[in-house]
Amino acid sequence: SALKVAGFASQQTKGLWDLSEACGIEVTVVRAGRRSDGEPWTFAWNLKNEIGAERADFVETEPNAPAGGRRRRVESTIEFKQFFRVPESPDSSPVIVRLPLSDFQPYYRGRPVEEAAEWSDRLLVGDGGRVADRDEPYGRQAPPQLDTASVRAMSVMVQSQFRSQPDGPFELVLGPVTAYFC
C-alpha cells in the first residue's frame, strides 16, 4: 500500500487479553520494507480497553470489504500507543521487537490526549478510554491509564505523521505476537 499526506493504514484484531502479569508485547517482524529515503518506517502498536459503539447513521462503501462492501463506522475511543522502528536484520532473519506496557501512551484520534482535548469536541475522561461530551459534568480528569487486565483490541498502524514520513509504498509482515514476562 501507499501512504499519503495525512493518511494511515492499520490492521486490528479484537478479543479480550489479560496482560496484567506481563511486562510487554513481543512482536516478531518477518519483513519490514524501507521508506523511499532508505530509512525504516515508524509504526505504531495500539491497545484499546474500549471498543467504540457502532454508528448507525454512517455506512461506508468499500468495494473490497466483506459483507457486500459495507462497513459501519464506530465512535472513537482512547487508544494506548507506542511507536517503533524495525532494525535491519543483517541476515534477513525475523526481528523481535519488544514493546514494554509501561511505554504505551494515551491517544485520541491520532493525537496525545493533552493535545486532543484542545481541539476535540469531546472531553477525555476516566480510565480505560471512556470519552464524554464536553457538556457532561465531569470536568477535566487525569489522563486515562491502560487497564492491562482488559485489553479489547490490538492494532498495528503506519501513519504519514502529517508529512514527517515520505509518501510511498510500505510493507510490514508479522509473525507471532506474544506477551513477554519480566
Short mmCIF file of C-alpha atoms in Angstrom, two decimals:
data_model
loop_
_atom_site.label_atom_id
_atom_site.label_comp_id
_atom_site.label_asym_id
_atom_site.label_seq_id
_atom_site.Cartn_x
_atom_site.Cartn_y
_atom_site.Cartn_z
CA SER A 1 0.00 0.00 0.00
CA ALA A 2 1.00 3.64 -0.32
CA LEU A 3 0.76 6.38 2.26
CA LYS A 4 -0.25 9.98 1.52
CA VAL A 5 -0.18 13.36 3.33
CA ALA A 6 -2.26 12.70 6.46
CA GLY A 7 -3.01 9.08 5.83
CA PHE A 8 -2.68 5.87 7.74
CA ALA A 9 -3.17 2.17 7.24
CA SER A 10 -3.87 -0.30 10.01
CA GLN A 11 -4.90 -3.82 10.84
CA GLN A 12 -6.85 -4.57 14.03
CA THR A 13 -7.88 -7.65 15.94
CA LYS A 14 -10.47 -7.71 18.72
CA GLY A 15 -10.66 -10.02 21.70
CA LEU A 16 -10.05 -9.90 25.43
CA TRP A 17 -6.49 -10.21 26.70
CA ASP A 18 -5.33 -10.08 30.31
CA LEU A 19 -1.78 -8.70 30.21
CA SER A 20 -1.69 -7.75 33.89
CA GLU A 21 1.12 -10.23 34.64
CA ALA A 22 3.12 -9.34 31.50
CA CYS A 23 5.86 -6.76 31.11
CA GLY A 24 5.11 -6.13 27.46
CA ILE A 25 4.31 -7.35 24.00
CA GLU A 26 6.80 -9.12 21.78
CA VAL A 27 6.24 -8.70 18.04
CA THR A 28 8.02 -10.92 15.53
CA VAL A 29 8.66 -8.95 12.35
CA VAL A 30 9.30 -11.26 9.41
CA ARG A 31 9.88 -8.43 6.93
CA ALA A 32 9.64 -4.64 7.01
CA GLY A 33 10.21 -2.52 3.92
CA ARG A 34 12.18 0.73 3.93
CA ARG A 35 10.99 4.23 3.07
CA SER A 36 11.97 5.86 -0.22
CA ASP A 37 14.79 7.68 1.61
CA GLY A 38 16.19 4.34 2.85
CA GLU A 39 15.16 4.90 6.47
CA PRO A 40 12.90 2.45 8.33
CA TRP A 41 9.21 3.27 8.60
CA THR A 42 7.87 4.27 12.00
CA PHE A 43 4.98 2.03 13.02
CA ALA A 44 2.60 2.27 15.98
CA TRP A 45 1.26 -0.57 18.10
CA ASN A 46 -2.11 0.33 19.64
CA LEU A 47 -4.04 -1.20 22.54
CA LYS A 48 -7.63 -0.37 23.44
CA ASN A 49 -9.64 -1.02 26.58
CA GLU A 50 -12.89 0.05 24.97
CA ILE A 51 -14.35 -0.55 21.52
CA GLY A 52 -16.49 2.33 20.31
CA ALA A 53 -20.18 1.86 19.70
CA GLU A 54 -21.27 1.35 16.10
CA ARG A 55 -22.62 4.47 14.44
CA ALA A 56 -25.93 3.50 12.89
CA ASP A 57 -26.05 6.76 10.95
CA PHE A 58 -22.90 6.23 8.88
CA VAL A 59 -22.15 3.43 6.45
CA GLU A 60 -19.14 3.44 4.13
CA THR A 61 -18.96 1.66 0.84
CA GLU A 62 -15.76 -0.33 0.40
CA PRO A 63 -15.66 -2.42 -2.78
CA ASN A 64 -13.11 -4.93 -1.41
CA ALA A 65 -14.62 -5.30 2.05
CA PRO A 66 -16.53 -8.37 3.24
CA ALA A 67 -20.31 -8.22 3.81
CA GLY A 68 -21.08 -6.77 0.41
CA GLY A 69 -18.70 -3.84 0.66
CA ARG A 70 -20.41 -2.21 3.63
CA ARG A 71 -18.82 -1.43 6.96
CA ARG A 72 -20.23 0.54 9.85
CA ARG A 73 -18.01 3.13 11.47
CA VAL A 74 -17.55 3.16 15.22
CA GLU A 75 -17.19 6.01 17.68
CA SER A 76 -13.62 7.00 18.50
CA THR A 77 -12.19 5.87 21.83
CA ILE A 78 -8.88 6.37 23.54
CA GLU A 79 -6.10 4.10 22.40
CA PHE A 80 -2.77 3.49 24.05
CA LYS A 81 0.01 3.84 21.50
CA GLN A 82 3.70 3.03 21.26
CA PHE A 83 5.82 3.91 18.24
CA PHE A 84 8.58 1.63 16.99
CA ARG A 85 11.01 1.15 14.12
CA VAL A 86 12.22 -2.22 12.94
CA PRO A 87 16.01 -2.52 12.86
CA GLU A 88 17.51 -4.07 9.76
CA SER A 89 18.36 -7.74 10.09
CA PRO A 90 21.86 -8.48 8.76
CA ASP A 91 20.89 -11.97 7.58
CA SER A 92 17.23 -11.26 6.69
CA SER A 93 16.01 -13.33 9.63
CA PRO A 94 12.93 -12.20 11.63
CA VAL A 95 13.43 -9.38 14.13
CA ILE A 96 11.90 -9.39 17.62
CA VAL A 97 10.55 -6.01 18.76
CA ARG A 98 9.72 -5.65 22.45
CA LEU A 99 7.11 -3.09 23.48
CA PRO A 100 7.01 -2.53 27.28
CA LEU A 101 3.46 -1.97 28.55
CA SER A 102 4.72 0.93 30.67
CA ASP A 103 5.66 2.84 27.50
CA PHE A 104 2.17 2.95 25.95
CA GLN A 105 0.73 6.48 25.99
CA PRO A 106 -2.93 7.57 25.66
CA TYR A 107 -4.01 9.00 22.29
CA TYR A 108 -7.36 10.15 20.94
CA ARG A 109 -7.96 10.30 17.18
CA GLY A 110 -4.23 10.15 16.47
CA ARG A 111 -3.13 12.83 18.93
CA PRO A 112 -1.81 12.66 22.50
CA VAL A 113 -4.75 13.15 24.90
CA GLU A 114 -3.46 16.51 26.17
CA GLU A 115 -3.32 17.89 22.62
CA ALA A 116 -6.55 16.22 21.52
CA ALA A 117 -8.52 17.78 24.40
CA GLU A 118 -7.74 21.24 23.00
CA TRP A 119 -9.28 20.67 19.56
CA SER A 120 -11.77 17.88 20.02
CA ASP A 121 -15.47 18.49 20.60
CA ARG A 122 -15.32 15.69 23.16
CA LEU A 123 -13.72 15.57 26.58
CA LEU A 124 -11.42 12.71 27.53
CA VAL A 125 -12.18 11.31 30.96
CA GLY A 126 -11.71 8.26 33.13
CA ASP A 127 -9.65 5.12 32.94
CA GLY A 128 -9.81 2.64 30.13
CA GLY A 129 -10.68 5.07 27.37
CA ARG A 130 -14.15 6.41 28.20
CA VAL A 131 -14.95 9.54 26.21
CA ALA A 132 -17.60 12.01 27.37
CA ASP A 133 -19.23 15.01 25.72
CA ARG A 134 -17.88 18.38 26.86
CA ASP A 135 -21.21 19.35 28.43
CA GLU A 136 -21.20 16.38 30.81
CA PRO A 137 -20.46 17.49 34.40
CA TYR A 138 -17.11 15.71 34.79
CA GLY A 139 -14.55 18.47 34.47
CA ARG A 140 -11.05 17.54 33.32
CA GLN A 141 -9.55 14.49 34.93
CA ALA A 142 -6.12 12.90 34.86
CA PRO A 143 -5.15 11.19 31.60
CA PRO A 144 -6.52 7.67 31.36
CA GLN A 145 -4.35 4.69 32.27
CA LEU A 146 -4.10 1.47 30.30
CA ASP A 147 -6.01 -1.32 32.02
CA THR A 148 -3.66 -4.21 31.22
CA ALA A 149 -6.15 -6.75 32.60
CA SER A 150 -8.74 -5.84 29.96
CA VAL A 151 -7.23 -5.19 26.53
CA ARG A 152 -10.06 -5.48 24.00
CA ALA A 153 -8.30 -4.59 20.74
CA MET A 154 -4.78 -4.52 19.32
CA SER A 155 -3.71 -2.92 16.09
CA VAL A 156 -0.61 -2.06 14.15
CA MET A 157 -0.53 1.14 12.12
CA VAL A 158 1.69 3.11 9.80
CA GLN A 159 0.97 6.83 9.69
CA SER A 160 2.23 9.64 7.49
CA GLN A 161 2.51 11.67 10.70
CA PHE A 162 1.45 14.75 8.74
CA ARG A 163 4.34 14.50 6.27
CA SER A 164 7.12 13.63 8.71
CA GLN A 165 7.33 10.34 6.80
CA PRO A 166 7.59 10.45 3.00
CA ASP A 167 4.83 9.25 0.67
CA GLY A 168 5.30 5.84 -0.80
CA PRO A 169 4.72 2.13 -0.54
CA PHE A 170 5.34 0.33 2.73
CA GLU A 171 5.48 -3.27 3.89
CA LEU A 172 5.22 -4.99 7.27
CA VAL A 173 4.93 -8.76 7.58
CA LEU A 174 4.36 -10.04 11.11
CA GLY A 175 4.93 -13.43 12.69
CA PRO A 176 3.80 -14.37 16.21
CA VAL A 177 2.74 -11.66 18.65
CA THR A 178 3.04 -12.72 22.30
CA ALA A 179 3.25 -11.31 25.78
CA TYR A 180 6.63 -11.35 27.47
CA PHE A 181 7.27 -11.53 31.20
CA CYS A 182 9.99 -9.98 33.38
#
